PDB file of C-alpha atoms and ligand atoms in Angstrom:
ATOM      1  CA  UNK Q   4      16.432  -3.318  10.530  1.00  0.00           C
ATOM      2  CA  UNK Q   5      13.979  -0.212   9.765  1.00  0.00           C
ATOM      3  CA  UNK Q   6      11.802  -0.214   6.786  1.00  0.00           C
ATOM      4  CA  UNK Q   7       9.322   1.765   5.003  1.00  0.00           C
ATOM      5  CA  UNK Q   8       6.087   0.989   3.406  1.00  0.00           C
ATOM      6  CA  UNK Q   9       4.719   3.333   0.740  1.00  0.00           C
ATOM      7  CA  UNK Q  10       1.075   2.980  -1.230  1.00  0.00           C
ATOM      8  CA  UNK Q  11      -1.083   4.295  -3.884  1.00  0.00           C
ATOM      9  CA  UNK Q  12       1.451   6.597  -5.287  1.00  0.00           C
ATOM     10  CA  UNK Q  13      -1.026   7.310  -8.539  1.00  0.00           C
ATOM     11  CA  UNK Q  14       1.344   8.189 -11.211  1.00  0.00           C
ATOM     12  CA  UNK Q  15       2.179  11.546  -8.820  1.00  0.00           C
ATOM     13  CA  UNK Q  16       6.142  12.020  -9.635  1.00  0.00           C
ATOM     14  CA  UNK Q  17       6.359  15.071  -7.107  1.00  0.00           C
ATOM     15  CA  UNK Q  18       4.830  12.910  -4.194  1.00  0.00           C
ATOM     16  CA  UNK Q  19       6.849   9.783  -4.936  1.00  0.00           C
ATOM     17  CA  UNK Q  20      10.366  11.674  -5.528  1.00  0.00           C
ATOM     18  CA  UNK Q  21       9.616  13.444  -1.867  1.00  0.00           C
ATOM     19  CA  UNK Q  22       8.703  10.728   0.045  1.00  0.00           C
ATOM     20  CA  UNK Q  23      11.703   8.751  -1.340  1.00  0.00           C
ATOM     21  CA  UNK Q  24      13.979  11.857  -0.206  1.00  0.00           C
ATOM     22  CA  UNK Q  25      12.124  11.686   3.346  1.00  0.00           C
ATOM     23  CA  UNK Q  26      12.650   7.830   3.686  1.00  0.00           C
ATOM     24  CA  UNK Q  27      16.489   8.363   2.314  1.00  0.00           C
ATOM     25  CA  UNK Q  28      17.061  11.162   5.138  1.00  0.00           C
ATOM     26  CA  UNK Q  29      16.231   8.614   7.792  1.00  0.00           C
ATOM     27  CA  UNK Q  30      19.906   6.485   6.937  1.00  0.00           C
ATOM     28  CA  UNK Q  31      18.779   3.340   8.399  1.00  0.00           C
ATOM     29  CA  UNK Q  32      16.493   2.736   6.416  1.00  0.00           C
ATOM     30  CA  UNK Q  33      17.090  -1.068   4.726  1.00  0.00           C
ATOM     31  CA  UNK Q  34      14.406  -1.599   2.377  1.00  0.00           C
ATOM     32  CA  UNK Q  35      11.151   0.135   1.022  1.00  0.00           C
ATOM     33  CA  UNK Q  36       8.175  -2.170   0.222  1.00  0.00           C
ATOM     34  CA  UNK Q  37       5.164  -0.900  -2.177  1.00  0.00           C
ATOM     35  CA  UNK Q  38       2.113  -2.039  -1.528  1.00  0.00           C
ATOM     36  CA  UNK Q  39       0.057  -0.899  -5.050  1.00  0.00           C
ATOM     37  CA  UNK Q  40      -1.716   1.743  -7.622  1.00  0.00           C
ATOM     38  CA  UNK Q  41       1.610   2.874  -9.081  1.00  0.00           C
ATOM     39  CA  UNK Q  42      -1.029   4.063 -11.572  1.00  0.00           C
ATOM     40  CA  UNK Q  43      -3.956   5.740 -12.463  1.00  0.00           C
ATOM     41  CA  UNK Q  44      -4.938   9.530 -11.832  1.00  0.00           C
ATOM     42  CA  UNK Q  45      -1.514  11.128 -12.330  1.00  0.00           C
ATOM     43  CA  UNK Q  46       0.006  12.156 -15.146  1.00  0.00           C
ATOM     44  CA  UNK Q  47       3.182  10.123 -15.324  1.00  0.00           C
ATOM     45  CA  UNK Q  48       2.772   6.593 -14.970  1.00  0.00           C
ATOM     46  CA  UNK Q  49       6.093   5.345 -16.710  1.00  0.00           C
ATOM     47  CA  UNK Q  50       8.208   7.069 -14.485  1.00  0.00           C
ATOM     48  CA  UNK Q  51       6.803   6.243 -11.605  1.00  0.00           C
ATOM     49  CA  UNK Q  52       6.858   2.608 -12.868  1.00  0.00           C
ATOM     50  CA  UNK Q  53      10.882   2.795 -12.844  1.00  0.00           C
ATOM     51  CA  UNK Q  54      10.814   4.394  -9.901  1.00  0.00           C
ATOM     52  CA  UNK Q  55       9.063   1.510  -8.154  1.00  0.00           C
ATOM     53  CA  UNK Q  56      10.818  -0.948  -9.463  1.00  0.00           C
ATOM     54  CA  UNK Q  57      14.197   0.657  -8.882  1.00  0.00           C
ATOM     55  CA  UNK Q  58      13.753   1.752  -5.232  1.00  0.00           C
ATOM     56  CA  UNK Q  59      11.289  -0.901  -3.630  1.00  0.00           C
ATOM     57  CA  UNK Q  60      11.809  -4.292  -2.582  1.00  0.00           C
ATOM     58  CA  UNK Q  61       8.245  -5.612  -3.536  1.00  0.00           C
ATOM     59  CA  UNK Q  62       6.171  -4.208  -5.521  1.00  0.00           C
ATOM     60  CA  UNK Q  63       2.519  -5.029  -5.442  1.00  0.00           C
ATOM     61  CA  UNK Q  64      -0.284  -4.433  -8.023  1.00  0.00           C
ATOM     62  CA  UNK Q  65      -3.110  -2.423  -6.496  1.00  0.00           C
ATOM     63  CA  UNK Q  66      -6.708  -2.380  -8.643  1.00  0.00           C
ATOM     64  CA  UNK Q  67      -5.892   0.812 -10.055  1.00  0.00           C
ATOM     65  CA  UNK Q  68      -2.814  -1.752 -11.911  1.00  0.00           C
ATOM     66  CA  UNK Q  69      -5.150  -4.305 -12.485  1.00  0.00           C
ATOM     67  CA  UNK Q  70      -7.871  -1.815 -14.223  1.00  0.00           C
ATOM     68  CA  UNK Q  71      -4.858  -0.649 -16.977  1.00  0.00           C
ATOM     69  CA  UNK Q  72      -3.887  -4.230 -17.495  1.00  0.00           C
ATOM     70  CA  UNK Q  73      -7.540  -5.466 -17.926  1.00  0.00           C
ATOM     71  CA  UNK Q  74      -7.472  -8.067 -15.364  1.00  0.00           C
ATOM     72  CA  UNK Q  75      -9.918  -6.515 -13.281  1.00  0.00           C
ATOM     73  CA  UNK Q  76     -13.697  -4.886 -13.950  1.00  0.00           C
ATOM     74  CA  UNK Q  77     -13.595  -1.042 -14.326  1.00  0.00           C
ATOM     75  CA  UNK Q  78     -16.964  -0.170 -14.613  1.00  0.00           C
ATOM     76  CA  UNK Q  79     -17.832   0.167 -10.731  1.00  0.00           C
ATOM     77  CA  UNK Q  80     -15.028   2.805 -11.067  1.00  0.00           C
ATOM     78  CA  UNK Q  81     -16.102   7.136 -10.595  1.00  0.00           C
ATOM     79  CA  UNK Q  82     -16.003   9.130 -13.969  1.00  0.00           C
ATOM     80  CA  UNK Q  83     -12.205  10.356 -12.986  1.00  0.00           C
ATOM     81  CA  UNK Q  84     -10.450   7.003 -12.248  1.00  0.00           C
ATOM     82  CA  UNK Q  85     -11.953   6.047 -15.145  1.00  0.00           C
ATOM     83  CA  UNK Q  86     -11.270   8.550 -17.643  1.00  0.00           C
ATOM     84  CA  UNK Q  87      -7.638   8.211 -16.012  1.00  0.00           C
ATOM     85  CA  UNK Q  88      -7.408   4.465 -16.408  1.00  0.00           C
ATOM     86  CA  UNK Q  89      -8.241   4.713 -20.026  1.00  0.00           C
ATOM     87  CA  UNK Q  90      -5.399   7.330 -20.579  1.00  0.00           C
ATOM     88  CA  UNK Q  91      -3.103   5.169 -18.416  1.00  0.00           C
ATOM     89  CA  UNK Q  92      -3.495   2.526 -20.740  1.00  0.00           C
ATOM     90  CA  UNK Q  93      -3.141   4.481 -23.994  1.00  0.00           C
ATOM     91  CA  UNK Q  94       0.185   5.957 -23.175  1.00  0.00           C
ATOM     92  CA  UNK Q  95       1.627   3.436 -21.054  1.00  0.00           C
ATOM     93  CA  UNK Q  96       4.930   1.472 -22.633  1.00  0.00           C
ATOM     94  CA  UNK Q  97       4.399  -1.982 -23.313  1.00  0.00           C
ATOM     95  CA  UNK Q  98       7.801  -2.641 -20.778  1.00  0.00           C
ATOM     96  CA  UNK Q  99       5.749  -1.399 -17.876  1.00  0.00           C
ATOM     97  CA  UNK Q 100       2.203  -3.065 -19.278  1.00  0.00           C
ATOM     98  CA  UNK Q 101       4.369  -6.286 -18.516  1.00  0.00           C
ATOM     99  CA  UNK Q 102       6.008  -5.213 -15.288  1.00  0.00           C
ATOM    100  CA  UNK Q 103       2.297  -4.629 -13.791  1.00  0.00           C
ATOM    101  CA  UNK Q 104       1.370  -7.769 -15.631  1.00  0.00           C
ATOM    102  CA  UNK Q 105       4.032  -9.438 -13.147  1.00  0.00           C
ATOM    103  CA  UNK Q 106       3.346  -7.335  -9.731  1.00  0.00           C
ATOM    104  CA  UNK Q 107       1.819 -10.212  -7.322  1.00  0.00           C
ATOM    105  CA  UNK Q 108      -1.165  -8.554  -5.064  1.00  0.00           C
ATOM    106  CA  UNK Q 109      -0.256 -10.308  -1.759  1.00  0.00           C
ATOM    107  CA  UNK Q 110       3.665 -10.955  -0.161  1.00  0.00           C
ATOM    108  CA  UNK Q 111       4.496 -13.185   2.923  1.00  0.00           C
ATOM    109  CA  UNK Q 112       7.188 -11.726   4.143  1.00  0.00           C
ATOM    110  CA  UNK Q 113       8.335 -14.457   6.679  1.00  0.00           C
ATOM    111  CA  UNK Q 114      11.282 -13.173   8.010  1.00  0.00           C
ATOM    112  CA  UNK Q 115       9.648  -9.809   8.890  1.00  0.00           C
ATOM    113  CA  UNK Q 116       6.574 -11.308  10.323  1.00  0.00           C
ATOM    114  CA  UNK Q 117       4.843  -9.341   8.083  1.00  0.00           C
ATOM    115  CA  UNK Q 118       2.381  -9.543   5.069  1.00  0.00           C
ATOM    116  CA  UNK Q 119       1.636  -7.218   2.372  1.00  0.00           C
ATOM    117  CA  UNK Q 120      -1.129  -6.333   0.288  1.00  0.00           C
ATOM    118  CA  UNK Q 121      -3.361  -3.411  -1.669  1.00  0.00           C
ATOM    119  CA  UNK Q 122      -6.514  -4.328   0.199  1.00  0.00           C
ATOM    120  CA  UNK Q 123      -7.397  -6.908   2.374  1.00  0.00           C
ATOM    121  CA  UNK Q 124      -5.845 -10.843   3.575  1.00  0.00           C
ATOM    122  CA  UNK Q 125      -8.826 -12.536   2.661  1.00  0.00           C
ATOM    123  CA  UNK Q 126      -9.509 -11.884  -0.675  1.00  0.00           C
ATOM    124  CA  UNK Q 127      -7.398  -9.063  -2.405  1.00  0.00           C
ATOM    125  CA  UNK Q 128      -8.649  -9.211  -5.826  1.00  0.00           C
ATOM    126  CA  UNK Q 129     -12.338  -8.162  -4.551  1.00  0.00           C
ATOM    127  CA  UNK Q 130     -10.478  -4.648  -3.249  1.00  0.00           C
ATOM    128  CA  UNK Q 131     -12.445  -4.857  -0.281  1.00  0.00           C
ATOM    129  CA  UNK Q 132     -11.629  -2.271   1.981  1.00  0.00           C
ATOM    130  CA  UNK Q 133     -10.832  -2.027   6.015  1.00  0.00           C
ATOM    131  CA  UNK Q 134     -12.436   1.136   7.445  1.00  0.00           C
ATOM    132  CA  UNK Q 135     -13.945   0.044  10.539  1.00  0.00           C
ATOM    133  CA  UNK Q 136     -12.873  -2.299  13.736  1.00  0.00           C
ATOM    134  CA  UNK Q 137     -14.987  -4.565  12.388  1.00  0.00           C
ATOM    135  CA  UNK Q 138     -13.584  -5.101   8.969  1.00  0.00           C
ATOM    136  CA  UNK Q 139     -10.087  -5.236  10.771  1.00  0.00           C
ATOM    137  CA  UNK Q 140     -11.300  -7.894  13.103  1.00  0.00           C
ATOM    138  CA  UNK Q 141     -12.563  -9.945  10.456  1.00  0.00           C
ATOM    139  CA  UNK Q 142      -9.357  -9.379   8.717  1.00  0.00           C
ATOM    140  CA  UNK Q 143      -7.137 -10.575  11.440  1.00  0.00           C
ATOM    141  CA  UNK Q 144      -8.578 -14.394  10.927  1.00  0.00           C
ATOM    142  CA  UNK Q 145      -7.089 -14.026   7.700  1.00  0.00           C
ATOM    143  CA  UNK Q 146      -3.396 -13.763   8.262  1.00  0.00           C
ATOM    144  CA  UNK Q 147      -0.972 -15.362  10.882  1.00  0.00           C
ATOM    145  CA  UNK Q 148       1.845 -12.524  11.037  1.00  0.00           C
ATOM    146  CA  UNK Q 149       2.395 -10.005  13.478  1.00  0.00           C
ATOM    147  CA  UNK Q 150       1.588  -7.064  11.171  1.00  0.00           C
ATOM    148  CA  UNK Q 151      -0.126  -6.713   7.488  1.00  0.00           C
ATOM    149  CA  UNK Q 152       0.702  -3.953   5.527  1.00  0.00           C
ATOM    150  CA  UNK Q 153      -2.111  -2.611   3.399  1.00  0.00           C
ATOM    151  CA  UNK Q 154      -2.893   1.106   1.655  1.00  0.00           C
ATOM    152  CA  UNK Q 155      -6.236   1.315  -1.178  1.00  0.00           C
ATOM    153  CA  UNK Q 156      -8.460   3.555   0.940  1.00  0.00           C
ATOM    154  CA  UNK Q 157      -5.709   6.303   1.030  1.00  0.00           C
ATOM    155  CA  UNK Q 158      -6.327   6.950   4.717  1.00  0.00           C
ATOM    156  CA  UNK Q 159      -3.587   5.934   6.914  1.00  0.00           C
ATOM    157  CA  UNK Q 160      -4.115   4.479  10.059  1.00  0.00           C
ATOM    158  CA  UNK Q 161      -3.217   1.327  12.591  1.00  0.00           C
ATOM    159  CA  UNK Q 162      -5.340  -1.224  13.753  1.00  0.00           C
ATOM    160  CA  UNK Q 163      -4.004  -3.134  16.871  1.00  0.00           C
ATOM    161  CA  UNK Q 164      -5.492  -6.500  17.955  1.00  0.00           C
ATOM    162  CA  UNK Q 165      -4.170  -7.230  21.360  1.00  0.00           C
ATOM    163  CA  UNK Q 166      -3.976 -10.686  23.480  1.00  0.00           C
ATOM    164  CA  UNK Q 167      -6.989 -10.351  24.895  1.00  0.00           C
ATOM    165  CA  UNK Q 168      -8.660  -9.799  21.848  1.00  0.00           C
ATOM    166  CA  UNK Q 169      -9.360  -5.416  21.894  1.00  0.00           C
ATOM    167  CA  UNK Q 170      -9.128  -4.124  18.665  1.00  0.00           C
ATOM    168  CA  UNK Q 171      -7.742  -0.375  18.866  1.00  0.00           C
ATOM    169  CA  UNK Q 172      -7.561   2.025  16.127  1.00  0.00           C
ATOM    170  CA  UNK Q 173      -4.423   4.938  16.211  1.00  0.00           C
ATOM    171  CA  UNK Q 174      -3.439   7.596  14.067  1.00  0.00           C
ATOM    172  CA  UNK Q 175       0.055   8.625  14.041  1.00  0.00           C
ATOM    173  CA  UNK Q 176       3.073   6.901  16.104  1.00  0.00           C
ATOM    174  CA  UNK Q 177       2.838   4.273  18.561  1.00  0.00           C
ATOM    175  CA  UNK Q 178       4.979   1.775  20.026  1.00  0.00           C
ATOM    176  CA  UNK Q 179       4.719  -1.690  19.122  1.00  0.00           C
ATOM    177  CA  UNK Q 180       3.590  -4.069  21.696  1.00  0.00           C
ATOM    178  CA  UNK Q 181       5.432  -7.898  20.991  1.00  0.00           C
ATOM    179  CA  UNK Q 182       2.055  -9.607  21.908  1.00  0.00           C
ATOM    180  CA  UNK Q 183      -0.317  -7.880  19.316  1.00  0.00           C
ATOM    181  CA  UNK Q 184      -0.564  -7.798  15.958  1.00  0.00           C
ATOM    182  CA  UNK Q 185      -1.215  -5.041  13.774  1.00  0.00           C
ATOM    183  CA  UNK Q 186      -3.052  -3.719  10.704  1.00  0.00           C
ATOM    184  CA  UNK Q 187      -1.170  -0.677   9.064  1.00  0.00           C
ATOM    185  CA  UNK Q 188      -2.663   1.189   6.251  1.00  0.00           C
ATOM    186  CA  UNK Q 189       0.137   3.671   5.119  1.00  0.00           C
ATOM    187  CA  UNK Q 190      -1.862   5.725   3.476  1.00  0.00           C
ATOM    188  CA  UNK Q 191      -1.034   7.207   0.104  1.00  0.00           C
ATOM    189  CA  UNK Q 192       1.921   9.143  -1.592  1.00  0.00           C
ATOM    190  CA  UNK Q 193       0.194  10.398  -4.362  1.00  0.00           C
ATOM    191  CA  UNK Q 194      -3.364  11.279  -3.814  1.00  0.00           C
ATOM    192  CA  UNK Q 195      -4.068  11.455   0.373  1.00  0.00           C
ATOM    193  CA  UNK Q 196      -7.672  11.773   0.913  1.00  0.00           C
ATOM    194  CA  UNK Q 197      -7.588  12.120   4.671  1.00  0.00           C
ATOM    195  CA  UNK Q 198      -8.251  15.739   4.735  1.00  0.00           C
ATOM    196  CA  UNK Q 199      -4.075  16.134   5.040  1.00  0.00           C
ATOM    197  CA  UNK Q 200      -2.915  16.927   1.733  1.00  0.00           C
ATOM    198  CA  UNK Q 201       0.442  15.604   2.748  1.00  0.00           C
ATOM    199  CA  UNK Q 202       1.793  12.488   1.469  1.00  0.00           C
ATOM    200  CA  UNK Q 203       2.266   9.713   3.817  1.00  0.00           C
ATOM    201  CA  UNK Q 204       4.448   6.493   4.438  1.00  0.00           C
ATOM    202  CA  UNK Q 205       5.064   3.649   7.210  1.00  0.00           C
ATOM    203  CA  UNK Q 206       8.304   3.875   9.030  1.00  0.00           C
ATOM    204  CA  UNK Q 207       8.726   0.712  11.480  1.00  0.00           C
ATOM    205  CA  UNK Q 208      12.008   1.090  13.037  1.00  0.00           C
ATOM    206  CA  UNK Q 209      11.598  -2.143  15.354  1.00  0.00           C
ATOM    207  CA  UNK Q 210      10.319  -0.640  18.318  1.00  0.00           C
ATOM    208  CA  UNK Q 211       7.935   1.961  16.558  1.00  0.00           C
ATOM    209  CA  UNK Q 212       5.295   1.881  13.739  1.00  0.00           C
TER     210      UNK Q 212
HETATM  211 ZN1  LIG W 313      -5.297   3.919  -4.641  1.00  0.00          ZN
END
C-alpha cells in the first residue's frame, strides 16, 4: 500500500496542515510515518505535537525534540535554534514534554522493509548527517532493509546503492529498482533549506519513491 514520510516539520502549523491536505488528496494513501523535529523554530509546537500524534503512524524524536526535553547537548546549536529551543521549552505543555519524552529515534519497520530515523543507522543520537555518497555508503553497512527513511539536514534527496555496489544520488521521482536499496531523506515540512521554499514529503507508492 502507498505511504508517506514527512520530517522536520519545526513547530510550522501552515506547512504541516498543507502537506497533510497534499498527502490526503492522493486517496491511497495508508499511513504517514514522521521521522522527527516536531519542534523547535516555529511558533506552535503544541499543535503540531497533536497533529503528529493524531495523523502519523510513528513518530520519531529528531534532536531538535531531544534539545527541549534535555536529553541531548544544545550548546553546539546556532544562536536561532537556540533561542527557539529555550522558548520551546518554556511554553510547551507538560502532556507533550512527555509525548517527546516517549518518541523512539529509530523504527524497524519489518513488514515494509523499511527503517526510520532523524539522522543516520549507525548512531542516531550523535545527529550525524548524510550529505555525500560517502556518508551514504558508510550508512548502508548499517541497516539490512531495502530503504531507510531519514530527514535532519532538510534537503531532500535519494541515495540508491545498487547490486553491484554504485551508489547514485537523485533528486525528485524515480522508480524503484527490487535489487537496490535506498536512502531517502524527505526533506522538511516546515523549514526547507534547499533553496525551494516549498515544503516537501516522501510518497512511495510501491513502484515509485
Ligand atoms: Zn530539523
Amino acid at each position: 500500500m502507498p505511504y508517506a514520510v514527512i520530517s522536520d516539520v519545526h513547530s510550522n502549523l501552515s506547512a504541516l496542515h498543507a502537506v497533510l491536505k497534499d498527502i490526503e488528496r492522493r486517496q491511497e494513501v495508508s499511513a504517514v510515518y514522521f521521522t522527527g523535529d516536531v519542534v523547535g523554530y516555529g511558533p506552535k509546537p503544541d499543535e503540531c505535537i497533536d497533529i503528529i500524534k493524531e495523523h502519523c503512524n510513528i513518530c520519531l524524536a529528531g534532536n531538535h525534540d531531544w534539545a527541549v526535553i534535555g536529553y541531548t547537548d544544545i550548546s553546539y546549536f546556532n544562536e536561532n535554534a537556540l533561542k527557539a529551543s529555550l522558548w520551546t521549552r518554556s511554553v510547551i505543555s507538560d502532556e507533550h514534554i512527555e509525548d517527546i519524552t516517549n518518541f523512539k529515534i529509530i523504527k524497524k519497520m519489518p513488514d515494509l522493509n523499511a527503517m526510520f530515523v532523524h539522522s543516520t543507522p549507525d548512531a542516531p543520537e550523535d545527529w550525524k548527517y548524510i550529505f555525500t555518497t560517502s556518508d551514504a555508503e558508510h550508512c548502508f553497512q548499517h541497516f539490512d532493509h531495502q530503504f531507510c527513511f531519514i530527514g535532519h539536514s532538510h534537503f531532500p534527496g535519494i541515495f540508491e546503492k545498487k547490486a553491484d555496489g554504485d551508489i547514485v544520488e537523485y533528486k525528485g521521482s524515480i522508480k524503484i529498482n527490487e535489487t537496490s536499496r535506498y536512502i531517502i531523506n524527505s526533506g522538511s515540512v516546515g523549514q526547507p533549506r534547499d533553496g525551494d521554499p516549498r515544503a516537501s514529503y516522501v510518497y512511495i507508492n510501491g513502484d515509485f519513491i
